[in-house]
PDB file of C-alpha atoms in Angstrom:
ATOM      1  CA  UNK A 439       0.000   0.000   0.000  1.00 62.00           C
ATOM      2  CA  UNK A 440       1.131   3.634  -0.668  1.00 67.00           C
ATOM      3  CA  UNK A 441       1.529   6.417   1.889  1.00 82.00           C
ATOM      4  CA  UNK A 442      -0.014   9.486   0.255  1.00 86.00           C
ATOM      5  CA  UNK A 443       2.140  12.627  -0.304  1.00 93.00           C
ATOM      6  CA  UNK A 444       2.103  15.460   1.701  1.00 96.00           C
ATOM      7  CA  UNK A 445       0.381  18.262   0.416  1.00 96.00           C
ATOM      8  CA  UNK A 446       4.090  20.124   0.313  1.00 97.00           C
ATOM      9  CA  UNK A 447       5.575  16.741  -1.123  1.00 97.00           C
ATOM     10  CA  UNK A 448       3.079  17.198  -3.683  1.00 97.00           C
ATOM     11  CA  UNK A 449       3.565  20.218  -4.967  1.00 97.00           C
ATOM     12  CA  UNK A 450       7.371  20.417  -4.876  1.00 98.00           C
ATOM     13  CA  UNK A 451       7.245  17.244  -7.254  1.00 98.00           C
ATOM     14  CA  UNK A 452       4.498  19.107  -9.582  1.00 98.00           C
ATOM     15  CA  UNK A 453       6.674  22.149  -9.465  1.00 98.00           C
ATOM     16  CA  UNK A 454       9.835  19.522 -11.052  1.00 98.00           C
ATOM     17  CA  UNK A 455       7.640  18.385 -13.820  1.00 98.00           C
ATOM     18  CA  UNK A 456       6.752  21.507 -14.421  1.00 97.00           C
ATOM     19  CA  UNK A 457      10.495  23.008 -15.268  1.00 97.00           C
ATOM     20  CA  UNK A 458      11.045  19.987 -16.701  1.00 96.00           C
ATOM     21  CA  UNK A 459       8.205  20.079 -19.197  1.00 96.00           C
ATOM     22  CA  UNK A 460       8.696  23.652 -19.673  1.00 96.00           C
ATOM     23  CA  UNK A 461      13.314  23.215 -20.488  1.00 96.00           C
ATOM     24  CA  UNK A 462      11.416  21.197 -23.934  1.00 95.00           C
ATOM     25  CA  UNK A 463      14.309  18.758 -23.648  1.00 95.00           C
ATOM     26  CA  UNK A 464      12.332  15.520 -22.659  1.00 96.00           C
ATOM     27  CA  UNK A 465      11.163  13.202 -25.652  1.00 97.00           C
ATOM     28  CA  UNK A 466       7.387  13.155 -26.401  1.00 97.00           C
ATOM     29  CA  UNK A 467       6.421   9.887 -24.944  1.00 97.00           C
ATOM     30  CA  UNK A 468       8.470  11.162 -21.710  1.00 97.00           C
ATOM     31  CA  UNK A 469       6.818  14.754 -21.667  1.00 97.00           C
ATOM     32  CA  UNK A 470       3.084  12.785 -21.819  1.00 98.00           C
ATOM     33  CA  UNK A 471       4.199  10.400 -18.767  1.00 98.00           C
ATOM     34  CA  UNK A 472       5.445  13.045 -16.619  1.00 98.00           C
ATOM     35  CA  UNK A 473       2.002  16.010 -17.377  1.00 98.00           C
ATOM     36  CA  UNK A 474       0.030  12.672 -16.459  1.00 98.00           C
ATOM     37  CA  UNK A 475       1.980  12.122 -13.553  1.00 98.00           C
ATOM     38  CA  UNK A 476       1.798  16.201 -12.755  1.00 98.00           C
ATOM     39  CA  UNK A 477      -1.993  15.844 -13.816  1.00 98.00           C
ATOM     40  CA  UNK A 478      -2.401  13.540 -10.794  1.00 97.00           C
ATOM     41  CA  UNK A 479      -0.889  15.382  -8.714  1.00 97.00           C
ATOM     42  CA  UNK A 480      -2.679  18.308  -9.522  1.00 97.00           C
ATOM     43  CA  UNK A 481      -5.998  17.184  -8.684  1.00 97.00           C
ATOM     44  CA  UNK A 482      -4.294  15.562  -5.540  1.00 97.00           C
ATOM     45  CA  UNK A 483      -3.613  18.700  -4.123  1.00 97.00           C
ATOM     46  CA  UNK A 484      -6.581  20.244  -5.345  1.00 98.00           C
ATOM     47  CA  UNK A 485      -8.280  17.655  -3.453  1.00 97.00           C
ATOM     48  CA  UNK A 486      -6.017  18.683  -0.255  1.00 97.00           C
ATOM     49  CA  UNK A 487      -6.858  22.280  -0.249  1.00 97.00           C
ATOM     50  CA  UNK A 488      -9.853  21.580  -0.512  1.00 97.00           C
ATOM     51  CA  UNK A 489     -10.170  19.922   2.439  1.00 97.00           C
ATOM     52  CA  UNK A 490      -8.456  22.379   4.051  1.00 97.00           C
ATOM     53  CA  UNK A 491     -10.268  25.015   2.885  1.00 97.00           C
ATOM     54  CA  UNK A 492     -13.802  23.021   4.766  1.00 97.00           C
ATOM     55  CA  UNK A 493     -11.737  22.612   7.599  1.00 97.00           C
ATOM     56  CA  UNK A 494     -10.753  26.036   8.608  1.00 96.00           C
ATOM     57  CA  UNK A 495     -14.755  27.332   7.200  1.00 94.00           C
ATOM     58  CA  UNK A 496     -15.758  24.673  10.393  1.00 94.00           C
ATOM     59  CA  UNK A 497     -13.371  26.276  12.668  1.00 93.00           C
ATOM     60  CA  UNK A 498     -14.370  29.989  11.739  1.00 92.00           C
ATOM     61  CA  UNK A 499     -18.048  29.125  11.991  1.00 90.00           C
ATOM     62  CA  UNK A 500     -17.452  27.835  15.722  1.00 89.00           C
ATOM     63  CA  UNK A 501     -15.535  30.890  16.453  1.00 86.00           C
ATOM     64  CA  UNK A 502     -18.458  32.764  15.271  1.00 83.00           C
ATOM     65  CA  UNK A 503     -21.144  30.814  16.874  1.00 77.00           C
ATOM     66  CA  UNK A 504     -18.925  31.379  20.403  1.00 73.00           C
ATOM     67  CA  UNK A 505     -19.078  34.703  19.529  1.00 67.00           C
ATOM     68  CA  UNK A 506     -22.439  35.025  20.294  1.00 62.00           C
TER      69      UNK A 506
END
């Protein structure tokens, strides 16, 4: 079973494909691996803030409820 990436280890291994895609040295069939790799790991952190972003609307929305 795989451990799943950090957001940060995530996004520092998007940010590689990335400058590697955009140098245009890789071959074709090596530059449509890696953006599907990047692709899936786009949505991955995507998916990550996301969660994030639910967690900390909970947190405010208690604040504001105390707040009353």
């Amino acid at each position: 079973m795989t451990k799943k990436k950090s957001f940060e280890e995530s996004l520092k291994e998007l940010e590689t494909i990335v400058a590697k895609l955009e140098s245009g040295e890789m071959a074709l069939e090596q530059s449509l691996e890696q953006f599907e790799i990047g692709t899936k790991l786009y949505k991955d952190c995507k998916g990550q803030l996301s969660v994030a972003e639910k967690k900390i609307a909970l947190l405010n929305d208690s604040l504001k409820e105390e707040d009353l």
